[in-house]
Short mmCIF file of C-alpha atoms and ligand atoms in Angstrom, two decimals:
data_model
loop_
_atom_site.label_atom_id
_atom_site.label_comp_id
_atom_site.label_asym_id
_atom_site.label_seq_id
_atom_site.Cartn_x
_atom_site.Cartn_y
_atom_site.Cartn_z
CA MET A 1 88.32 153.77 128.75
CA VAL A 2 88.41 157.47 127.96
CA ARG A 3 88.17 158.71 124.40
CA ILE A 4 87.97 162.13 122.81
CA ALA A 5 85.14 164.32 124.06
CA GLY A 6 81.64 163.92 122.72
CA GLN A 7 79.59 166.93 121.72
CA ARG A 8 76.12 168.29 122.21
CA ARG A 9 73.42 165.98 120.79
CA ARG A 10 72.59 166.53 117.08
CA THR A 11 68.86 166.14 116.55
CA ASP A 12 69.35 165.30 112.83
CA ARG A 13 71.44 162.20 113.61
CA PRO A 14 70.25 158.74 114.80
CA LEU A 15 70.22 157.76 118.43
CA VAL A 16 72.13 154.60 119.39
CA GLU A 17 71.77 153.00 122.82
CA THR A 18 74.95 152.15 124.69
CA THR A 19 75.73 150.95 128.20
CA SER A 20 78.71 151.62 130.43
CA ALA A 21 79.42 150.57 134.00
CA GLY A 22 81.56 152.04 136.74
CA GLY A 23 82.17 152.43 140.42
CA ALA A 24 81.95 154.73 143.40
CA ILE A 25 85.12 153.43 145.07
CA PHE A 26 85.73 153.81 148.79
CA ARG A 27 88.78 153.09 150.86
CA PRO A 28 88.54 152.10 154.52
CA ASN A 29 88.73 155.71 155.79
CA GLY A 30 85.46 156.47 153.97
CA LYS A 31 86.98 158.64 151.22
CA LEU A 32 85.72 158.34 147.64
CA PHE A 33 87.95 158.11 144.55
CA LEU A 34 87.50 160.70 141.78
CA LEU A 35 89.67 161.22 138.73
CA ARG A 36 89.94 164.00 136.18
CA LYS A 37 89.76 163.66 132.40
CA THR A 38 92.70 165.44 130.82
CA ASN A 39 90.89 166.63 127.68
CA GLU A 40 87.83 168.12 129.38
CA LYS A 41 89.43 168.93 132.76
CA ARG A 42 86.30 167.44 134.31
CA TRP A 43 86.18 165.26 137.41
CA CYS A 44 84.32 161.97 137.13
CA LEU A 45 83.92 158.45 138.46
CA PRO A 46 85.74 155.56 136.74
CA LYS A 47 83.60 153.80 134.13
CA GLY A 48 83.61 152.39 130.62
CA GLY A 49 81.67 150.54 127.95
CA VAL A 50 80.20 147.08 128.50
CA GLU A 51 81.88 144.73 126.02
CA GLU A 52 80.22 141.80 124.28
CA GLY A 53 79.76 138.82 126.60
CA GLU A 54 80.47 140.89 129.69
CA GLN A 55 78.17 141.44 132.66
CA PRO A 56 78.04 145.10 133.80
CA GLU A 57 79.58 144.11 137.16
CA GLU A 58 82.57 142.64 135.29
CA THR A 59 82.82 145.81 133.21
CA ALA A 60 82.81 147.97 136.33
CA LEU A 61 85.66 145.96 137.89
CA ARG A 62 87.67 145.88 134.63
CA GLU A 63 87.25 149.59 133.95
CA ILE A 64 88.13 150.47 137.54
CA ARG A 65 91.29 148.35 137.25
CA GLU A 66 92.27 149.80 133.86
CA GLU A 67 91.56 153.43 134.68
CA THR A 68 92.82 153.54 138.27
CA GLY A 69 95.09 150.54 138.92
CA LEU A 70 92.87 149.56 141.87
CA TYR A 71 91.39 146.13 142.51
CA CYS A 72 87.92 146.32 144.02
CA HIS A 73 85.11 144.28 145.45
CA LEU A 74 81.60 145.35 144.43
CA VAL A 75 79.29 145.81 147.40
CA GLY A 76 76.15 146.34 145.32
CA HIS A 77 74.37 148.26 142.61
CA LEU A 78 73.80 151.94 143.39
CA THR A 79 71.91 153.62 140.57
CA ASP A 80 71.87 154.15 136.80
CA ILE A 81 72.29 157.48 135.07
CA HIS A 82 71.36 158.44 131.48
CA TYR A 83 72.62 161.07 129.06
CA LYS A 84 72.87 161.75 125.33
CA TYR A 85 75.72 163.20 123.25
CA TYR A 86 76.88 163.36 119.66
CA TRP A 87 79.77 161.02 118.80
CA SER A 88 81.49 162.36 115.68
CA PRO A 89 83.63 159.28 114.77
CA ASP A 90 80.40 157.29 114.17
CA ASP A 91 78.25 160.32 113.24
CA VAL A 92 75.56 159.23 115.70
CA ASN A 93 74.15 160.34 119.03
CA PHE A 94 74.75 157.98 121.90
CA ASP A 95 71.93 157.45 124.37
CA LYS A 96 74.04 156.23 127.24
CA THR A 97 73.12 154.38 130.41
CA VAL A 98 75.83 154.12 133.05
CA LYS A 99 75.31 151.52 135.77
CA TYR A 100 77.12 152.47 138.96
CA TYR A 101 78.18 150.14 141.76
CA LEU A 102 79.42 150.73 145.28
CA ALA A 103 82.99 149.41 145.38
CA GLU A 104 85.61 148.83 148.08
CA VAL A 105 89.32 148.75 147.39
CA VAL A 106 90.88 145.34 148.03
CA GLY A 107 94.29 145.79 146.39
CA GLY A 108 96.49 147.45 143.80
CA SER A 109 97.82 150.98 143.86
CA VAL A 110 96.74 154.06 141.96
CA ARG A 111 98.08 154.22 138.42
CA LEU A 112 95.98 156.41 136.14
CA GLU A 113 95.26 155.33 132.59
CA ARG A 114 96.24 157.66 129.76
CA GLY A 115 93.51 160.24 129.39
CA PHE A 116 93.38 161.12 133.10
CA ASP A 117 95.68 163.61 134.76
CA LEU A 118 94.62 163.85 138.42
CA TYR A 119 92.93 161.84 141.12
CA ARG A 120 91.74 162.57 144.64
CA TRP A 121 90.28 160.70 147.61
CA CYS A 122 87.34 162.90 148.61
CA SER A 123 84.89 163.58 151.37
CA GLU A 124 81.26 163.83 150.21
CA LYS A 125 81.47 167.62 150.26
CA GLU A 126 84.68 167.70 148.19
CA ALA A 127 83.29 165.23 145.64
CA LEU A 128 80.06 167.18 145.21
CA HIS A 129 82.10 170.32 144.69
CA LEU A 130 84.48 168.78 142.12
CA LEU A 131 82.00 166.90 139.94
CA HIS A 132 80.75 168.67 136.84
CA TYR A 133 77.52 166.78 136.17
CA GLU A 134 74.48 166.73 138.48
CA ASN A 135 73.73 163.08 137.67
CA ASP A 136 77.26 162.14 138.85
CA ARG A 137 76.60 164.08 142.05
CA ARG A 138 73.43 162.01 142.47
CA VAL A 139 75.52 158.83 142.27
CA VAL A 140 77.90 160.17 144.89
CA ARG A 141 75.11 161.17 147.28
CA SER A 142 73.59 157.71 147.03
CA ALA A 143 77.02 156.09 147.52
CA PHE A 144 77.77 158.01 150.73
CA LYS A 145 74.24 157.34 151.99
CA ARG A 146 74.62 153.59 151.33
CA LEU A 147 78.03 153.57 153.00
CA ARG A 148 76.66 155.32 156.10
CA GLY A 149 73.88 152.72 156.22
CA ILE A 150 76.35 149.83 156.01
CA ARG A 151 78.79 151.25 158.52
CA GLY A 152 76.03 152.33 160.88
CA SER A 153 74.46 148.88 160.96
CA ALA A 154 77.88 147.18 161.31
CA GLY A 155 78.62 149.33 164.37
CA SER A 156 75.31 148.60 166.15
P1 ATP G 1 83.03 155.56 128.54
O1 ATP G 1 83.96 155.86 129.69
O2 ATP G 1 81.64 155.19 128.99
O3 ATP G 1 83.64 154.65 127.50
P2 ATP G 1 83.68 158.04 127.14
O4 ATP G 1 84.86 158.37 127.96
O5 ATP G 1 83.89 157.69 125.70
O6 ATP G 1 82.76 156.97 127.83
P3 ATP G 1 81.80 159.94 128.27
O7 ATP G 1 82.55 160.05 129.54
O8 ATP G 1 80.44 159.31 128.34
O9 ATP G 1 82.64 159.25 127.12
O10 ATP G 1 81.69 161.39 127.63
C1 ATP G 1 81.05 161.59 126.39
C2 ATP G 1 80.37 162.96 126.44
O11 ATP G 1 79.37 162.94 127.46
C3 ATP G 1 81.32 164.11 126.81
O12 ATP G 1 80.88 165.27 126.13
C4 ATP G 1 81.13 164.27 128.29
O13 ATP G 1 81.39 165.58 128.74
C5 ATP G 1 79.67 163.94 128.42
N1 ATP G 1 79.38 163.36 129.75
C6 ATP G 1 80.20 162.61 130.52
N2 ATP G 1 79.62 162.29 131.68
C7 ATP G 1 78.38 162.84 131.64
C8 ATP G 1 77.30 162.85 132.56
N3 ATP G 1 77.39 162.24 133.75
N4 ATP G 1 76.17 163.51 132.20
C9 ATP G 1 76.08 164.13 130.99
N5 ATP G 1 77.09 164.16 130.08
C10 ATP G 1 78.22 163.52 130.41
#
C-alpha cells in the first residue's frame, strides 16, 4: 500500500519499529518490474506493511498483487533493508525493515494501484538508473545476481 510521503526523521519523537515486505519481480525475459509513486515521483519496488497474523512472504505476495495486479511465485529471500522516517499522522518516527524476495510472475496482468502512475520492465542498468535510494539499488543488484546464478546453473 502507498500512503502520503513520510518526512525526514525527527530526533525529538519516539522511534517505532515496523516491518514491510516486497518483491523483486522478474518475467521470463529477465526484466525486472519497477513502479513509480505518484506523490514523490520516485521509482521503487512493490512492497507494503506486514499485517497481524501474516508471514512476510504472504505480505510480499499480497502487496505485489494489490500494487501491480501480478500473481507471483516467491523463489527465495533476497535481503532486508532498513531506514527511518518521520510519520506525521502518528507523530512518530518509523524504523522500518523491508524484507525483499525474488519473485517470478505466474499470472495476472499489470494494473497499478492508486498511488502509482508508471511502471516499467527494466534491465539491471535501467533499474539502477531509475531507483532513487541506494538500498533499493542494493536489492536490485542482489536480485539480478541471484537470477544469473539460477539461470546459469539451470543451463549447465
Ligand atoms: P509501505 O509500502 O511499506 O506501506 P509507505 O508507502 O507508507 O510504506 P515508504 O515507501 O516506506 O512508505 O516511504 C516512507 C518514507 O520513506 C518516504 O519519505 C520515502 O521517500 C522514504 N523511503 C522509501 N523508500 C526508502 C528507502 N528504500 N530508503 C530510505 N527511505 C525510503
